Amino acid sequence: MHCPFCRHGDSRVIDSRTSDDGLSIRRRRQCPECGKRFSTVETASLNVIKRSGAVEPFTRDKVVLGVRKACQGRPVTDADLAVLAQKVEEAVRQTGLSQIDANEIGLATLGPLRELDEVAYLRFASVYQAFDSLEDFESAIASLRADHADRAVDPAAPSEE
Ligand SMILES: [Zn+2]
């Protein structure tokens, strides 16, 4: 790691800490040449293989972009979308893979979006899972209704976070 001040080719790590979400490590470094301190953030690389075969780095922004349209007109804030994108990132990073199919990102998005807004979820699922009949919508809605029923009859069920 080059020193950003004097370009010295080496630096000493004086402190390391893992971020709260566990996804990156922040290191405090000191240059042995000029003595100045600087920080670096290390994140395991995670790439997305698109349907076209192109590979690009995973970003939370793209997750947000992917669901924003489905959330149009819904009471979903930018902060909600940021939390959703973080959940998606945590889910895909938990697979331990460094390359992941774009399809998997969509799959990992369904759960958090369903918790966030059911109408947005239905819109997103209908496009992502290519619903092509009323039956597809009916079964998705039936599954949402079943969830509601579970919550209603079981007071011991864990509440939503
Ligand atoms: Zn230096």
PDB file of C-alpha atoms and ligand atoms in Angstrom:
ATOM      1  CA  MET A   1       0.000   0.000   0.000  1.00  0.00           C
ATOM      2  CA  HIS A   2       1.636   3.222  -1.227  1.00  0.00           C
ATOM      3  CA  CYS A   3       1.670   6.216   1.073  1.00  0.00           C
ATOM      4  CA  PRO A   4      -0.707   8.812  -0.462  1.00  0.00           C
ATOM      5  CA  PHE A   5       1.480  11.647   0.826  1.00  0.00           C
ATOM      6  CA  CYS A   6       5.025  10.721  -0.175  1.00  0.00           C
ATOM      7  CA  ARG A   7       4.381   7.662  -2.364  1.00  0.00           C
ATOM      8  CA  HIS A   8       6.608   5.525  -0.177  1.00  0.00           C
ATOM      9  CA  GLY A   9       5.993   1.916  -1.194  1.00  0.00           C
ATOM     10  CA  ASP A  10       5.271   0.506   2.227  1.00  0.00           C
ATOM     11  CA  SER A  11       3.048   1.225   5.212  1.00  0.00           C
ATOM     12  CA  ARG A  12       2.461  -0.179   8.644  1.00  0.00           C
ATOM     13  CA  VAL A  13      -0.999  -1.206   9.888  1.00  0.00           C
ATOM     14  CA  ILE A  14      -1.594   0.380  13.275  1.00  0.00           C
ATOM     15  CA  ASP A  15      -5.272  -0.505  13.739  1.00  0.00           C
ATOM     16  CA  SER A  16      -7.869  -2.775  12.075  1.00  0.00           C
ATOM     17  CA  ARG A  17     -11.549  -2.857  12.666  1.00  0.00           C
ATOM     18  CA  THR A  18     -14.423  -4.651  11.006  1.00  0.00           C
ATOM     19  CA  SER A  19     -17.384  -2.515   9.982  1.00  0.00           C
ATOM     20  CA  ASP A  20     -20.675  -2.993  11.853  1.00  0.00           C
ATOM     21  CA  ASP A  21     -22.164  -4.981   8.981  1.00  0.00           C
ATOM     22  CA  GLY A  22     -19.091  -7.208   8.866  1.00  0.00           C
ATOM     23  CA  LEU A  23     -18.626  -6.591   5.150  1.00  0.00           C
ATOM     24  CA  SER A  24     -15.450  -4.551   5.196  1.00  0.00           C
ATOM     25  CA  ILE A  25     -12.319  -4.000   7.212  1.00  0.00           C
ATOM     26  CA  ARG A  26     -11.022  -0.531   7.887  1.00  0.00           C
ATOM     27  CA  ARG A  27      -7.292  -0.280   8.503  1.00  0.00           C
ATOM     28  CA  ARG A  28      -5.450   2.660   9.949  1.00  0.00           C
ATOM     29  CA  ARG A  29      -1.949   2.823   8.461  1.00  0.00           C
ATOM     30  CA  GLN A  30       1.173   4.806   9.058  1.00  0.00           C
ATOM     31  CA  CYS A  31       3.919   5.567   6.584  1.00  0.00           C
ATOM     32  CA  PRO A  32       7.360   4.641   7.993  1.00  0.00           C
ATOM     33  CA  GLU A  33       8.955   7.247   5.726  1.00  0.00           C
ATOM     34  CA  CYS A  34       7.008  10.469   6.403  1.00  0.00           C
ATOM     35  CA  GLY A  35       5.099   9.312   9.491  1.00  0.00           C
ATOM     36  CA  LYS A  36       1.707  10.398   8.193  1.00  0.00           C
ATOM     37  CA  ARG A  37      -1.391   8.311   8.824  1.00  0.00           C
ATOM     38  CA  PHE A  38      -4.128   7.259   6.431  1.00  0.00           C
ATOM     39  CA  SER A  39      -6.992   4.745   6.267  1.00  0.00           C
ATOM     40  CA  THR A  40      -7.864   2.041   3.815  1.00  0.00           C
ATOM     41  CA  VAL A  41     -11.069   0.044   3.518  1.00  0.00           C
ATOM     42  CA  GLU A  42     -10.935  -3.508   2.274  1.00  0.00           C
ATOM     43  CA  THR A  43     -13.983  -5.289   0.912  1.00  0.00           C
ATOM     44  CA  ALA A  44     -14.045  -8.772  -0.565  1.00  0.00           C
ATOM     45  CA  SER A  45     -14.661  -8.442  -4.276  1.00  0.00           C
ATOM     46  CA  LEU A  46     -18.103  -9.416  -5.485  1.00  0.00           C
ATOM     47  CA  ASN A  47     -18.952  -9.486  -9.162  1.00  0.00           C
ATOM     48  CA  VAL A  48     -22.220  -9.908 -10.945  1.00  0.00           C
ATOM     49  CA  ILE A  49     -22.510 -11.959 -14.123  1.00  0.00           C
ATOM     50  CA  LYS A  50     -25.152 -10.349 -16.271  1.00  0.00           C
ATOM     51  CA  ARG A  51     -27.429 -12.189 -18.642  1.00  0.00           C
ATOM     52  CA  SER A  52     -25.290 -10.934 -21.526  1.00  0.00           C
ATOM     53  CA  GLY A  53     -22.280 -12.661 -19.953  1.00  0.00           C
ATOM     54  CA  ALA A  54     -20.674  -9.350 -19.013  1.00  0.00           C
ATOM     55  CA  VAL A  55     -19.182  -9.161 -15.524  1.00  0.00           C
ATOM     56  CA  GLU A  56     -19.428  -6.044 -13.416  1.00  0.00           C
ATOM     57  CA  PRO A  57     -18.808  -5.223  -9.754  1.00  0.00           C
ATOM     58  CA  PHE A  58     -21.765  -5.559  -7.400  1.00  0.00           C
ATOM     59  CA  THR A  59     -23.110  -2.242  -6.162  1.00  0.00           C
ATOM     60  CA  ARG A  60     -26.007  -1.480  -3.862  1.00  0.00           C
ATOM     61  CA  ASP A  61     -26.953   1.344  -6.210  1.00  0.00           C
ATOM     62  CA  LYS A  62     -27.837  -1.153  -8.907  1.00  0.00           C
ATOM     63  CA  VAL A  63     -30.029  -3.097  -6.490  1.00  0.00           C
ATOM     64  CA  VAL A  64     -31.871   0.136  -5.671  1.00  0.00           C
ATOM     65  CA  LEU A  65     -32.157   0.966  -9.361  1.00  0.00           C
ATOM     66  CA  GLY A  66     -33.627  -2.461  -9.990  1.00  0.00           C
ATOM     67  CA  VAL A  67     -36.472  -2.058  -7.486  1.00  0.00           C
ATOM     68  CA  ARG A  68     -37.104   1.675  -7.721  1.00  0.00           C
ATOM     69  CA  LYS A  69     -39.552   1.322 -10.592  1.00  0.00           C
ATOM     70  CA  ALA A  70     -41.573  -1.300  -8.715  1.00  0.00           C
ATOM     71  CA  CYS A  71     -41.764   1.101  -5.753  1.00  0.00           C
ATOM     72  CA  GLN A  72     -43.166   4.023  -7.750  1.00  0.00           C
ATOM     73  CA  GLY A  73     -46.081   5.660  -5.943  1.00  0.00           C
ATOM     74  CA  ARG A  74     -45.564   3.440  -2.896  1.00  0.00           C
ATOM     75  CA  PRO A  75     -44.716   4.721   0.598  1.00  0.00           C
ATOM     76  CA  VAL A  76     -41.102   3.598   0.262  1.00  0.00           C
ATOM     77  CA  THR A  77     -38.316   6.024   1.133  1.00  0.00           C
ATOM     78  CA  ASP A  78     -34.733   6.205  -0.106  1.00  0.00           C
ATOM     79  CA  ALA A  79     -33.679   5.096   3.371  1.00  0.00           C
ATOM     80  CA  ASP A  80     -35.916   2.013   3.036  1.00  0.00           C
ATOM     81  CA  LEU A  81     -34.275   1.206  -0.286  1.00  0.00           C
ATOM     82  CA  ALA A  82     -30.806   1.653   1.199  1.00  0.00           C
ATOM     83  CA  VAL A  83     -31.659  -0.850   3.953  1.00  0.00           C
ATOM     84  CA  LEU A  84     -33.095  -3.240   1.366  1.00  0.00           C
ATOM     85  CA  ALA A  85     -29.930  -3.024  -0.755  1.00  0.00           C
ATOM     86  CA  GLN A  86     -27.836  -3.710   2.338  1.00  0.00           C
ATOM     87  CA  LYS A  87     -29.891  -6.817   3.123  1.00  0.00           C
ATOM     88  CA  VAL A  88     -29.480  -8.031  -0.449  1.00  0.00           C
ATOM     89  CA  GLU A  89     -25.729  -7.479  -0.271  1.00  0.00           C
ATOM     90  CA  GLU A  90     -25.477  -9.340   3.047  1.00  0.00           C
ATOM     91  CA  ALA A  91     -27.486 -12.239   1.605  1.00  0.00           C
ATOM     92  CA  VAL A  92     -25.359 -12.596  -1.524  1.00  0.00           C
ATOM     93  CA  ARG A  93     -22.092 -12.168   0.369  1.00  0.00           C
ATOM     94  CA  GLN A  94     -23.156 -14.931   2.734  1.00  0.00           C
ATOM     95  CA  THR A  95     -22.948 -17.346  -0.186  1.00  0.00           C
ATOM     96  CA  GLY A  96     -19.180 -16.795  -0.026  1.00  0.00           C
ATOM     97  CA  LEU A  97     -18.988 -16.622  -3.804  1.00  0.00           C
ATOM     98  CA  SER A  98     -16.959 -13.910  -5.508  1.00  0.00           C
ATOM     99  CA  GLN A  99     -19.065 -14.087  -8.676  1.00  0.00           C
ATOM    100  CA  ILE A 100     -22.807 -14.254  -8.606  1.00  0.00           C
ATOM    101  CA  ASP A 101     -25.460 -14.516 -11.286  1.00  0.00           C
ATOM    102  CA  ALA A 102     -27.634 -11.428 -11.815  1.00  0.00           C
ATOM    103  CA  ASN A 103     -30.544 -13.818 -11.384  1.00  0.00           C
ATOM    104  CA  GLU A 104     -29.433 -14.583  -7.813  1.00  0.00           C
ATOM    105  CA  ILE A 105     -29.486 -10.884  -7.000  1.00  0.00           C
ATOM    106  CA  GLY A 106     -33.105 -10.769  -8.112  1.00  0.00           C
ATOM    107  CA  LEU A 107     -33.901 -13.800  -5.965  1.00  0.00           C
ATOM    108  CA  ALA A 108     -32.168 -12.264  -2.951  1.00  0.00           C
ATOM    109  CA  THR A 109     -34.214  -9.098  -3.497  1.00  0.00           C
ATOM    110  CA  LEU A 110     -37.629 -10.774  -3.321  1.00  0.00           C
ATOM    111  CA  GLY A 111     -37.605 -11.496   0.434  1.00  0.00           C
ATOM    112  CA  PRO A 112     -36.581  -8.055   1.704  1.00  0.00           C
ATOM    113  CA  LEU A 113     -38.887  -6.338  -0.811  1.00  0.00           C
ATOM    114  CA  ARG A 114     -41.809  -8.464   0.355  1.00  0.00           C
ATOM    115  CA  GLU A 115     -41.187  -7.300   3.924  1.00  0.00           C
ATOM    116  CA  LEU A 116     -40.926  -3.711   2.765  1.00  0.00           C
ATOM    117  CA  ASP A 117     -43.966  -3.316   0.531  1.00  0.00           C
ATOM    118  CA  GLU A 118     -46.210  -6.064  -0.778  1.00  0.00           C
ATOM    119  CA  VAL A 119     -47.473  -4.161  -3.800  1.00  0.00           C
ATOM    120  CA  ALA A 120     -43.931  -3.304  -4.881  1.00  0.00           C
ATOM    121  CA  TYR A 121     -43.021  -6.934  -4.276  1.00  0.00           C
ATOM    122  CA  LEU A 122     -45.824  -8.162  -6.543  1.00  0.00           C
ATOM    123  CA  ARG A 123     -44.772  -5.747  -9.276  1.00  0.00           C
ATOM    124  CA  PHE A 124     -41.129  -6.752  -9.008  1.00  0.00           C
ATOM    125  CA  ALA A 125     -41.894 -10.480  -8.823  1.00  0.00           C
ATOM    126  CA  SER A 126     -44.216 -10.293 -11.816  1.00  0.00           C
ATOM    127  CA  VAL A 127     -41.441  -8.866 -13.982  1.00  0.00           C
ATOM    128  CA  TYR A 128     -38.537 -10.754 -12.447  1.00  0.00           C
ATOM    129  CA  GLN A 129     -40.270 -14.131 -12.356  1.00  0.00           C
ATOM    130  CA  ALA A 130     -42.022 -13.403 -15.661  1.00  0.00           C
ATOM    131  CA  PHE A 131     -45.592 -13.896 -14.476  1.00  0.00           C
ATOM    132  CA  ASP A 132     -47.569 -14.615 -17.631  1.00  0.00           C
ATOM    133  CA  SER A 133     -51.017 -15.430 -16.326  1.00  0.00           C
ATOM    134  CA  LEU A 134     -53.535 -14.389 -13.709  1.00  0.00           C
ATOM    135  CA  GLU A 135     -52.815 -17.685 -11.945  1.00  0.00           C
ATOM    136  CA  ASP A 136     -49.244 -16.540 -11.301  1.00  0.00           C
ATOM    137  CA  PHE A 137     -50.557 -13.413  -9.594  1.00  0.00           C
ATOM    138  CA  GLU A 138     -53.181 -15.418  -7.734  1.00  0.00           C
ATOM    139  CA  SER A 139     -50.658 -17.822  -6.266  1.00  0.00           C
ATOM    140  CA  ALA A 140     -48.312 -14.977  -5.268  1.00  0.00           C
ATOM    141  CA  ILE A 141     -51.199 -13.160  -3.597  1.00  0.00           C
ATOM    142  CA  ALA A 142     -52.406 -16.374  -1.932  1.00  0.00           C
ATOM    143  CA  SER A 143     -48.930 -16.806  -0.464  1.00  0.00           C
ATOM    144  CA  LEU A 144     -48.990 -13.233   0.888  1.00  0.00           C
ATOM    145  CA  ARG A 145     -52.465 -13.860   2.359  1.00  0.00           C
ATOM    146  CA  ALA A 146     -51.242 -17.072   3.997  1.00  0.00           C
ATOM    147  CA  ASP A 147     -48.467 -15.062   5.651  1.00  0.00           C
ATOM    148  CA  HIS A 148     -50.984 -12.567   6.983  1.00  0.00           C
ATOM    149  CA  ALA A 149     -53.128 -15.404   8.358  1.00  0.00           C
ATOM    150  CA  ASP A 150     -50.102 -16.937  10.092  1.00  0.00           C
ATOM    151  CA  ARG A 151     -49.352 -13.646  11.759  1.00  0.00           C
ATOM    152  CA  ALA A 152     -52.993 -13.192  12.805  1.00  0.00           C
ATOM    153  CA  VAL A 153     -53.504 -16.599  14.445  1.00  0.00           C
ATOM    154  CA  ASP A 154     -50.152 -16.976  16.127  1.00  0.00           C
ATOM    155  CA  PRO A 155     -49.515 -14.218  18.660  1.00  0.00           C
ATOM    156  CA  ALA A 156     -46.197 -15.846  19.557  1.00  0.00           C
ATOM    157  CA  ALA A 157     -44.900 -15.408  16.014  1.00  0.00           C
ATOM    158  CA  PRO A 158     -41.868 -13.159  15.914  1.00  0.00           C
ATOM    159  CA  SER A 159     -42.863  -9.662  14.915  1.00  0.00           C
ATOM    160  CA  GLU A 160     -41.326  -8.050  11.866  1.00  0.00           C
ATOM    161  CA  GLU A 161     -38.125  -6.180  12.532  1.00  0.00           C
TER     162      GLU A 161
HETATM  163 ZN    ZN B   1       4.778   8.786   3.444  1.00  0.00          ZN
END
